[in-house]
CSV table of C-alpha atoms and ligand atoms in Angstrom, one decimal:
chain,number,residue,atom,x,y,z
V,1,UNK,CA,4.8,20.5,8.6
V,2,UNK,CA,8.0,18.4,8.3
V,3,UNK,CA,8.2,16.1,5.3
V,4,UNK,CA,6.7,13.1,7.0
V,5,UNK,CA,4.2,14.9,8.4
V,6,UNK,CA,3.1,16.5,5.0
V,7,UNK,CA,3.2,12.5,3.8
V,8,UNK,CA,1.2,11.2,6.4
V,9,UNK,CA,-1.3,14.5,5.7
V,10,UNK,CA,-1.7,13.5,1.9
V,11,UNK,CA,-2.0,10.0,2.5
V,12,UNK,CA,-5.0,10.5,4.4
V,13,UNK,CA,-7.0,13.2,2.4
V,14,UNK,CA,-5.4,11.2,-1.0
V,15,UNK,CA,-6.2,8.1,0.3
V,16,UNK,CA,-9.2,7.8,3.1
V,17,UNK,CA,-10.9,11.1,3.8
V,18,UNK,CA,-10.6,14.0,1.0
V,19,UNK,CA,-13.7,15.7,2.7
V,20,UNK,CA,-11.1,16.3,5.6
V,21,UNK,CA,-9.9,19.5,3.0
V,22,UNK,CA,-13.2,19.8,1.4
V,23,UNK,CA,-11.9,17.7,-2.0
V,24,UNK,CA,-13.1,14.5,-3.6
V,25,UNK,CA,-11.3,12.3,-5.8
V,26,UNK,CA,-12.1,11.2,-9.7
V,27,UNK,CA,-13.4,7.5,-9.9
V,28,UNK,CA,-9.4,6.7,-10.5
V,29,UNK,CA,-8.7,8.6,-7.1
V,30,UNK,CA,-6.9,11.8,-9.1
V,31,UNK,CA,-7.2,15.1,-7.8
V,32,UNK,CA,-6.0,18.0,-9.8
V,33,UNK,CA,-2.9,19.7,-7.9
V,34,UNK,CA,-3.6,23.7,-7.4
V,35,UNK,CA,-6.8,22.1,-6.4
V,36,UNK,CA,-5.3,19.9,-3.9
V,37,UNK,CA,-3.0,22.6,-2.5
V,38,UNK,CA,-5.4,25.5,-2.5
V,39,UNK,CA,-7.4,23.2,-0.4
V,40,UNK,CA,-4.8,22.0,1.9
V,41,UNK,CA,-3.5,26.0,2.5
V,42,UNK,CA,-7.4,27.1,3.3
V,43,UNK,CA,-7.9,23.8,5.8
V,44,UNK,CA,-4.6,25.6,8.1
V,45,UNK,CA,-2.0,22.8,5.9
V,46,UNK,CA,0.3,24.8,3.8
V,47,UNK,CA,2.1,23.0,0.9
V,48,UNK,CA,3.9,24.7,-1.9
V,49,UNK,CA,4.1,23.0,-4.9
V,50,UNK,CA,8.2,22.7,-4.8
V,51,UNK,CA,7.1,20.5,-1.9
V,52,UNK,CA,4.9,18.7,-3.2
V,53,UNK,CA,7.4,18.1,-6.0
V,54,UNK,CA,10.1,17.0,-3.1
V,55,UNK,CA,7.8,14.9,-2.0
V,56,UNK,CA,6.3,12.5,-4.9
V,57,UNK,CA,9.9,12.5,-6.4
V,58,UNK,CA,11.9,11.3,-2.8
V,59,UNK,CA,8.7,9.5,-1.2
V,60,UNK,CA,10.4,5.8,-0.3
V,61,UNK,CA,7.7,4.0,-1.1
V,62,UNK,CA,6.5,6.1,-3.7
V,63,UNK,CA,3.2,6.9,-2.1
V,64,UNK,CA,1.7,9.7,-4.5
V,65,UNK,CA,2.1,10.1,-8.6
V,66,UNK,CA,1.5,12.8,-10.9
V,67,UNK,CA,-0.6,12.2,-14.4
V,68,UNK,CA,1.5,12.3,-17.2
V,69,UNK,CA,1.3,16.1,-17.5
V,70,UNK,CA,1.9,16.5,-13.7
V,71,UNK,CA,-1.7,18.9,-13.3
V,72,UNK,CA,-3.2,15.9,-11.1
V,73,UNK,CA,-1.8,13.4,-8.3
V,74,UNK,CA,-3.1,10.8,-6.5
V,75,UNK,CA,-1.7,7.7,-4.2
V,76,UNK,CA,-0.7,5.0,-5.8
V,77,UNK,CA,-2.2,2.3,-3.3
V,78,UNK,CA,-3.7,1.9,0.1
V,79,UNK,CA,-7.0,3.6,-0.2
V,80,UNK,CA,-10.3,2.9,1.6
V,81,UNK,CA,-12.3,5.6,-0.2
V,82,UNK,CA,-13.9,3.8,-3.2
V,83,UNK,CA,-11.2,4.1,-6.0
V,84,UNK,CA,-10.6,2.3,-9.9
V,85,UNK,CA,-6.4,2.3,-9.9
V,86,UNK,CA,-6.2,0.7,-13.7
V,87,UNK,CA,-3.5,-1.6,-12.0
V,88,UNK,CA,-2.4,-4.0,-14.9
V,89,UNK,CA,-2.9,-7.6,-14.4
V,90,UNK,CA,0.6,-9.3,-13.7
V,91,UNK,CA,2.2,-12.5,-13.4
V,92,UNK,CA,4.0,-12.3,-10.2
V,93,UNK,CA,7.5,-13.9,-8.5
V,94,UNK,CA,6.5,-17.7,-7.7
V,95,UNK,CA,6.8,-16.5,-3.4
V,96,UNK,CA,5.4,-13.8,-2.4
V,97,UNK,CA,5.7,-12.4,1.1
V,98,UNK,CA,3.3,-10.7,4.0
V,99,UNK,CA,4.5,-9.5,7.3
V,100,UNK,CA,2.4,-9.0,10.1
V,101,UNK,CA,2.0,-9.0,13.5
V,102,UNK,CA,1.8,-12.6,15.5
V,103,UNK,CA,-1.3,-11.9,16.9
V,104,UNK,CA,-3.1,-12.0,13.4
V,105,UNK,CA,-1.4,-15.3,12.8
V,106,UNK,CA,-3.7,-18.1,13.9
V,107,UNK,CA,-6.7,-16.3,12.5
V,108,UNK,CA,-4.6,-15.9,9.3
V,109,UNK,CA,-3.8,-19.4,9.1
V,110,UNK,CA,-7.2,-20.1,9.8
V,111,UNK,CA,-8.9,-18.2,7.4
V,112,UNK,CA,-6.4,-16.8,5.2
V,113,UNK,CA,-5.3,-13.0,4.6
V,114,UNK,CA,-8.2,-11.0,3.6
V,115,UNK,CA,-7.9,-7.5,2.5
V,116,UNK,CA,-9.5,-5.6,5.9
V,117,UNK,CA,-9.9,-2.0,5.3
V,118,UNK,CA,-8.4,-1.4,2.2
V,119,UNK,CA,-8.9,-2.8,-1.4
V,120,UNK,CA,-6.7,-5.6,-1.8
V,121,UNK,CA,-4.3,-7.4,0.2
V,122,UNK,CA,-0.4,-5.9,-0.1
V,123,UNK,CA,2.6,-9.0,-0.5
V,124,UNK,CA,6.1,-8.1,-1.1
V,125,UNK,CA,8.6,-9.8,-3.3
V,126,UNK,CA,11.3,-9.1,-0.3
V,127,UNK,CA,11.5,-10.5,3.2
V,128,UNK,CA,12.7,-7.7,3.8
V,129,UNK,CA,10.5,-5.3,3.2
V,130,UNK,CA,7.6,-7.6,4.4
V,131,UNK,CA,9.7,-7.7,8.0
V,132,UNK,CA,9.0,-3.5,8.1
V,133,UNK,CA,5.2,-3.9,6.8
V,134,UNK,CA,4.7,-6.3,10.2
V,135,UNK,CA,6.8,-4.5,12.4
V,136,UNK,CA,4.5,-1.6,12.8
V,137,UNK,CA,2.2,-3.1,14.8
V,138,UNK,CA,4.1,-5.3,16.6
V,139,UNK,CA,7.0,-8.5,16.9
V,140,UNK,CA,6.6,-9.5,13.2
V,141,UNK,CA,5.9,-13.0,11.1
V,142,UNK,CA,6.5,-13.2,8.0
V,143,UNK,CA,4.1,-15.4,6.0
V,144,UNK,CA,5.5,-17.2,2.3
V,145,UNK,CA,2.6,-16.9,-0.3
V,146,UNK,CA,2.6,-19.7,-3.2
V,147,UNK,CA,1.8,-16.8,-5.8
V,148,UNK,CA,2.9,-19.4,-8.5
V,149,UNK,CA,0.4,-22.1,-7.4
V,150,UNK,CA,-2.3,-19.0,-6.8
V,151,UNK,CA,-1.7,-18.0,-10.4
V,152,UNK,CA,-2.1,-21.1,-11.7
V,153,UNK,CA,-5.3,-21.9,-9.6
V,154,UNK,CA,-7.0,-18.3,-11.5
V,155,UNK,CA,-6.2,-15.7,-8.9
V,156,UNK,CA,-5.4,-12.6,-10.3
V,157,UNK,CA,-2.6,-10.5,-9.3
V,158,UNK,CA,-1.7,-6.5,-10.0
V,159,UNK,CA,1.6,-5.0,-9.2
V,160,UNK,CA,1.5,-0.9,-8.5
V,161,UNK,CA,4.2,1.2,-9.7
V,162,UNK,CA,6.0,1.3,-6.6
V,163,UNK,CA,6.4,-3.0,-6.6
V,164,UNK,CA,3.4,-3.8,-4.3
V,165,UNK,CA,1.4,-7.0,-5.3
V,166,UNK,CA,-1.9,-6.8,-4.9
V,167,UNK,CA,-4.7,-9.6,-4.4
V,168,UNK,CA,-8.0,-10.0,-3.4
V,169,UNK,CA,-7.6,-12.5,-0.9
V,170,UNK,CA,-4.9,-15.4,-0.2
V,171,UNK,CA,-6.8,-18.6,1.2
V,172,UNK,CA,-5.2,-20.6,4.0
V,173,UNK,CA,-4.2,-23.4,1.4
V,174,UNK,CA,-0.8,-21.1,-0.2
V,175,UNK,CA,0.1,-19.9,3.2
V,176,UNK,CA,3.4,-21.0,5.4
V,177,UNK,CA,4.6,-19.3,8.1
V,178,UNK,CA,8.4,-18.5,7.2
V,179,UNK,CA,10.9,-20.6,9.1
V,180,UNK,CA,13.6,-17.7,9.5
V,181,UNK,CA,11.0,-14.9,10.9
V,182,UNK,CA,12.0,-14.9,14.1
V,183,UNK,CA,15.0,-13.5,13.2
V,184,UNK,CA,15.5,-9.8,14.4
V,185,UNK,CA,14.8,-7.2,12.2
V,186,UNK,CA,18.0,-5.2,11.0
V,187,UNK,CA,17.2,-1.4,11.3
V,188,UNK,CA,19.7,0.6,8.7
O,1,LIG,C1,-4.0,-8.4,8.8
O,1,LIG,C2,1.5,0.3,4.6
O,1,LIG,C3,-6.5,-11.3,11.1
O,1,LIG,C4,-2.9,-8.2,7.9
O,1,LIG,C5,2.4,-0.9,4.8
O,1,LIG,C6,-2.5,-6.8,8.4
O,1,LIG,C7,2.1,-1.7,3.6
O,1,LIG,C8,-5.6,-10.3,9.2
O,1,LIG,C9,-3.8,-6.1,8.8
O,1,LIG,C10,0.6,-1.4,3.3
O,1,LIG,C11,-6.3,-11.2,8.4
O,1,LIG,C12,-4.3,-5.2,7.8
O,1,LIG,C13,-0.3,-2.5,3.7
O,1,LIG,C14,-7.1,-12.2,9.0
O,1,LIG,C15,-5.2,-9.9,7.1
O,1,LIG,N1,-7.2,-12.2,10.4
O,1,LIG,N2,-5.7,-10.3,10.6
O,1,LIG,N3,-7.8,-13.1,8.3
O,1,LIG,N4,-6.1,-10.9,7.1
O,1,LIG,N5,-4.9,-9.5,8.4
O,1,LIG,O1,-2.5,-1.9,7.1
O,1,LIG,O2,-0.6,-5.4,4.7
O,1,LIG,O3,2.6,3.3,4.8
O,1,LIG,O4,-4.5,-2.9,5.9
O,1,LIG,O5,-1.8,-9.1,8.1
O,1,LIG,O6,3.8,-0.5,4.9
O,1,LIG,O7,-0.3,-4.4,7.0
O,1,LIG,O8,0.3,2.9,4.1
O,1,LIG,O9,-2.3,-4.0,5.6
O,1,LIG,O10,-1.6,-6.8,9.5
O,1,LIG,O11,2.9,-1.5,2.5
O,1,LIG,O12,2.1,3.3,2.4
O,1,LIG,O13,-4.7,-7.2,8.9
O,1,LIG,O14,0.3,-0.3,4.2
O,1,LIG,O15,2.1,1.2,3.7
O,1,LIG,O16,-3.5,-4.0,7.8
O,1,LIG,O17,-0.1,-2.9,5.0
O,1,LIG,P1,-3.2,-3.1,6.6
O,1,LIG,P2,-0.8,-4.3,5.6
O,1,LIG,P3,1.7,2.7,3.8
Protein backbone atom coordinates (compact mmCIF):
# COMPACT_ATOMS: atom_id res chain seq x y z
CA UNK A 1 0.00 0.00 0.00
CA UNK A 2 1.12 3.59 -1.01
CA UNK A 3 0.89 6.15 1.76
CA UNK A 4 -2.62 7.20 0.98
CA UNK A 5 -3.77 4.02 0.57
CA UNK A 6 -2.46 2.92 4.11
CA UNK A 7 -4.39 6.41 5.26
CA UNK A 8 -7.45 5.72 3.73
CA UNK A 9 -7.06 1.80 5.26
CA UNK A 10 -6.64 3.23 8.94
CA UNK A 11 -9.25 5.64 8.67
CA UNK A 12 -11.72 3.09 8.05
CA UNK A 13 -10.75 0.27 10.56
CA UNK A 14 -9.77 3.50 13.19
CA UNK A 15 -12.63 5.19 12.39
CA UNK A 16 -15.91 3.10 10.99
CA UNK A 17 -15.32 -0.60 10.90
CA UNK A 18 -12.42 -2.12 13.26
CA UNK A 19 -14.16 -5.69 12.87
CA UNK A 20 -12.92 -5.26 9.16
CA UNK A 21 -9.17 -6.47 10.99
CA UNK A 22 -10.82 -8.23 13.69
CA UNK A 23 -10.06 -5.15 16.43
CA UNK A 24 -12.36 -2.98 18.44
CA UNK A 25 -11.67 0.28 19.92
CA UNK A 26 -11.59 1.53 23.75
CA UNK A 27 -14.70 3.73 24.64
CA UNK A 28 -12.16 6.77 23.66
CA UNK A 29 -11.61 4.97 20.11
CA UNK A 30 -7.73 3.92 21.16
CA UNK A 31 -6.32 0.82 19.92
CA UNK A 32 -3.02 -0.29 21.19
CA UNK A 33 -0.45 -0.25 18.21
CA UNK A 34 1.39 -3.92 17.83
CA UNK A 35 -2.18 -4.75 18.22
CA UNK A 36 -3.33 -2.65 15.44
CA UNK A 37 -0.52 -3.81 13.16
CA UNK A 38 -0.44 -7.39 13.96
CA UNK A 39 -3.98 -7.21 12.96
CA UNK A 40 -3.60 -5.27 9.81
CA UNK A 41 -0.46 -7.79 8.64
CA UNK A 42 -2.89 -11.12 9.40
CA UNK A 43 -6.06 -9.32 7.40
CA UNK A 44 -3.35 -9.33 3.95
CA UNK A 45 -2.51 -5.20 5.04
CA UNK A 46 1.01 -4.97 5.95
CA UNK A 47 2.24 -1.86 7.93
CA UNK A 48 5.54 -1.57 9.77
CA UNK A 49 5.61 0.57 12.54
CA UNK A 50 8.35 3.15 10.79
CA UNK A 51 5.19 3.58 8.61
CA UNK A 52 2.94 4.02 10.79
CA UNK A 53 5.31 6.52 12.44
CA UNK A 54 5.65 8.31 8.73
CA UNK A 55 2.33 8.42 8.64
CA UNK A 56 0.73 10.04 12.06
CA UNK A 57 3.82 12.52 12.02
CA UNK A 58 3.30 13.73 7.92
CA UNK A 59 -0.65 13.05 7.85
CA UNK A 60 -1.95 16.69 6.46
CA UNK A 61 -4.77 16.80 8.36
CA UNK A 62 -3.42 14.96 11.12
CA UNK A 63 -5.89 12.05 10.94
CA UNK A 64 -4.38 9.54 13.60
CA UNK A 65 -2.51 10.34 17.17
CA UNK A 66 -0.54 8.35 19.42
CA UNK A 67 -1.16 8.40 23.50
CA UNK A 68 1.33 10.11 25.19
CA UNK A 69 3.64 7.06 25.41
CA UNK A 70 3.05 6.26 21.69
CA UNK A 71 1.78 2.23 22.69
CA UNK A 72 -1.89 3.30 21.34
CA UNK A 73 -3.30 5.40 18.36
CA UNK A 74 -6.44 6.31 17.29
CA UNK A 75 -8.16 9.05 14.80
CA UNK A 76 -8.56 12.16 15.98
CA UNK A 77 -12.13 12.83 14.39
CA UNK A 78 -14.56 11.59 11.84
CA UNK A 79 -15.77 8.37 13.35
CA UNK A 80 -19.24 6.67 13.11
CA UNK A 81 -18.36 3.81 15.40
CA UNK A 82 -19.57 4.88 18.87
CA UNK A 83 -16.51 6.83 20.31
CA UNK A 84 -15.98 9.41 23.71
CA UNK A 85 -12.97 11.82 22.04
CA UNK A 86 -12.51 14.09 25.57
CA UNK A 87 -12.55 17.03 23.00
CA UNK A 88 -12.29 20.23 25.30
CA UNK A 89 -15.02 22.66 25.19
CA UNK A 90 -13.78 25.91 23.27
CA UNK A 91 -14.69 29.20 22.50
CA UNK A 92 -14.31 29.43 18.77
CA UNK A 93 -13.47 32.36 15.90
CA UNK A 94 -16.74 34.59 15.70
CA UNK A 95 -17.22 32.95 11.64
CA UNK A 96 -16.89 29.68 11.11
CA UNK A 97 -17.03 28.02 7.75
CA UNK A 98 -18.64 24.71 5.99
CA UNK A 99 -18.15 23.76 2.38
CA UNK A 100 -20.30 21.54 0.62
CA UNK A 101 -21.74 20.55 -2.23
CA UNK A 102 -24.73 22.87 -3.92
CA UNK A 103 -26.98 20.20 -4.00
CA UNK A 104 -27.17 20.00 -0.03
CA UNK A 105 -27.76 23.69 -0.03
CA UNK A 106 -31.53 24.37 0.02
CA UNK A 107 -32.02 21.53 2.39
CA UNK A 108 -29.25 23.06 4.52
CA UNK A 109 -30.76 26.35 4.51
CA UNK A 110 -33.87 24.84 5.21
CA UNK A 111 -33.06 22.86 7.99
CA UNK A 112 -29.77 23.67 8.98
CA UNK A 113 -26.42 21.39 8.98
CA UNK A 114 -26.92 18.40 10.88
CA UNK A 115 -24.23 16.03 11.66
CA UNK A 116 -25.31 12.84 9.13
CA UNK A 117 -23.20 9.95 9.71
CA UNK A 118 -20.75 11.01 11.90
CA UNK A 119 -20.66 12.59 15.42
CA UNK A 120 -20.73 16.14 15.04
CA UNK A 121 -20.80 18.51 12.36
CA UNK A 122 -17.03 19.66 11.00
CA UNK A 123 -16.63 23.93 10.34
CA UNK A 124 -13.37 25.37 9.47
CA UNK A 125 -11.86 28.57 10.53
CA UNK A 126 -10.52 28.98 6.68
CA UNK A 127 -12.34 29.46 3.47
CA UNK A 128 -10.04 27.84 2.28
CA UNK A 129 -9.94 24.75 3.68
CA UNK A 130 -13.80 24.63 3.82
CA UNK A 131 -13.61 25.19 -0.32
CA UNK A 132 -11.56 21.46 -0.32
CA UNK A 133 -14.05 19.77 2.43
CA UNK A 134 -17.05 20.72 -0.42
CA UNK A 135 -15.15 20.07 -3.34
CA UNK A 136 -15.18 16.30 -2.88
CA UNK A 137 -18.36 15.80 -3.75
CA UNK A 138 -18.95 18.17 -6.10
CA UNK A 139 -19.04 22.33 -7.43
CA UNK A 140 -18.64 23.68 -3.78
CA UNK A 141 -20.56 26.52 -1.48
CA UNK A 142 -19.29 27.64 1.15
CA UNK A 143 -21.64 28.43 4.06
CA UNK A 144 -20.49 31.50 6.95
CA UNK A 145 -21.52 30.14 10.49
CA UNK A 146 -22.27 32.92 13.20
CA UNK A 147 -20.14 30.75 15.81
CA UNK A 148 -20.13 34.03 17.97
CA UNK A 149 -23.91 34.51 18.00
CA UNK A 150 -24.18 30.33 18.41
CA UNK A 151 -21.83 30.71 21.46
CA UNK A 152 -23.56 33.18 22.95
CA UNK A 153 -27.07 31.50 22.32
CA UNK A 154 -25.48 28.10 24.56
CA UNK A 155 -24.15 25.91 21.80
CA UNK A 156 -21.23 24.24 22.65
CA UNK A 157 -18.22 24.00 20.47
CA UNK A 158 -14.95 21.47 20.61
CA UNK A 159 -11.90 22.05 18.54
CA UNK A 160 -9.68 18.61 17.74
CA UNK A 161 -6.12 18.82 17.73
CA UNK A 162 -5.77 19.11 14.11
CA UNK A 163 -8.17 22.64 14.14
CA UNK A 164 -11.53 21.09 13.31
CA UNK A 165 -14.59 22.67 15.15
CA UNK A 166 -16.98 20.58 16.00
CA UNK A 167 -20.90 21.04 16.80
CA UNK A 168 -23.81 19.17 17.21
CA UNK A 169 -25.92 20.93 14.84
CA UNK A 170 -25.97 24.53 13.25
CA UNK A 171 -29.77 25.73 12.82
CA UNK A 172 -30.82 27.61 9.76
CA UNK A 173 -30.93 30.95 11.83
CA UNK A 174 -26.57 31.43 11.91
CA UNK A 175 -26.33 30.32 8.33
CA UNK A 176 -25.37 32.62 5.11
CA UNK A 177 -24.42 31.33 2.03
CA UNK A 178 -20.91 33.10 1.37
CA UNK A 179 -21.03 35.74 -1.33
CA UNK A 180 -17.44 34.94 -2.88
CA UNK A 181 -18.08 30.99 -3.21
CA UNK A 182 -18.40 30.82 -6.54
CA UNK A 183 -15.09 31.68 -7.05
CA UNK A 184 -12.88 28.76 -8.46
CA UNK A 185 -10.99 26.80 -6.28
CA UNK A 186 -7.14 27.33 -6.53
CA UNK A 187 -5.52 23.80 -6.62
CA UNK A 188 -1.60 24.23 -5.31
C1 LIG B 1 -24.13 17.64 4.38
C2 LIG B 1 -13.33 14.85 5.68
C3 LIG B 1 -28.39 17.98 3.37
C4 LIG B 1 -22.81 18.29 4.73
C5 LIG B 1 -13.49 16.26 5.19
C6 LIG B 1 -21.82 17.33 4.12
C7 LIG B 1 -13.88 17.00 6.45
C8 LIG B 1 -26.54 18.11 4.73
C9 LIG B 1 -22.52 15.98 4.23
C10 LIG B 1 -14.61 15.97 7.28
C11 LIG B 1 -27.32 18.60 5.79
C12 LIG B 1 -21.94 15.13 5.34
C13 LIG B 1 -16.10 16.26 7.38
C14 LIG B 1 -28.72 18.78 5.56
C15 LIG B 1 -25.28 18.50 6.47
N1 LIG B 1 -29.20 18.46 4.34
N2 LIG B 1 -27.07 17.80 3.52
N3 LIG B 1 -29.53 19.25 6.51
N4 LIG B 1 -26.53 18.83 6.86
N5 LIG B 1 -25.27 18.07 5.19
O1 LIG B 1 -18.38 13.76 5.11
O2 LIG B 1 -18.35 18.14 6.69
O3 LIG B 1 -10.79 13.08 4.92
O4 LIG B 1 -20.04 13.61 7.06
O5 LIG B 1 -22.72 19.59 4.20
O6 LIG B 1 -12.33 16.76 4.56
O7 LIG B 1 -18.33 17.02 4.37
O8 LIG B 1 -12.48 12.22 6.55
O9 LIG B 1 -19.05 15.80 6.50
O10 LIG B 1 -21.60 17.62 2.75
O11 LIG B 1 -12.78 17.49 7.17
O12 LIG B 1 -10.38 13.35 7.38
O13 LIG B 1 -23.89 16.27 4.56
O14 LIG B 1 -14.39 14.73 6.61
O15 LIG B 1 -12.10 14.67 6.30
O16 LIG B 1 -20.67 14.70 4.90
O17 LIG B 1 -16.65 16.40 6.07
P1 LIG B 1 -19.47 14.36 5.90
P2 LIG B 1 -18.13 16.94 5.85
P3 LIG B 1 -11.41 13.26 6.30
Amino acid sequence: MNPIQTSKFLSLVLRHKPEEVGITLDSAGWVDVNELLRACAAHGKTISREQLDDLVASSDKQRFAFNEDRTRIRANQGHSVQVELDHKPAAPPDILYHGTPQKFVESILGEGLKKMQRHHVHLSPAKETATKVGDRRGKPVILRIDAERMRADGFTFYLTPNNVWLVDEVPAKYLTVDNNSDKPLRRA
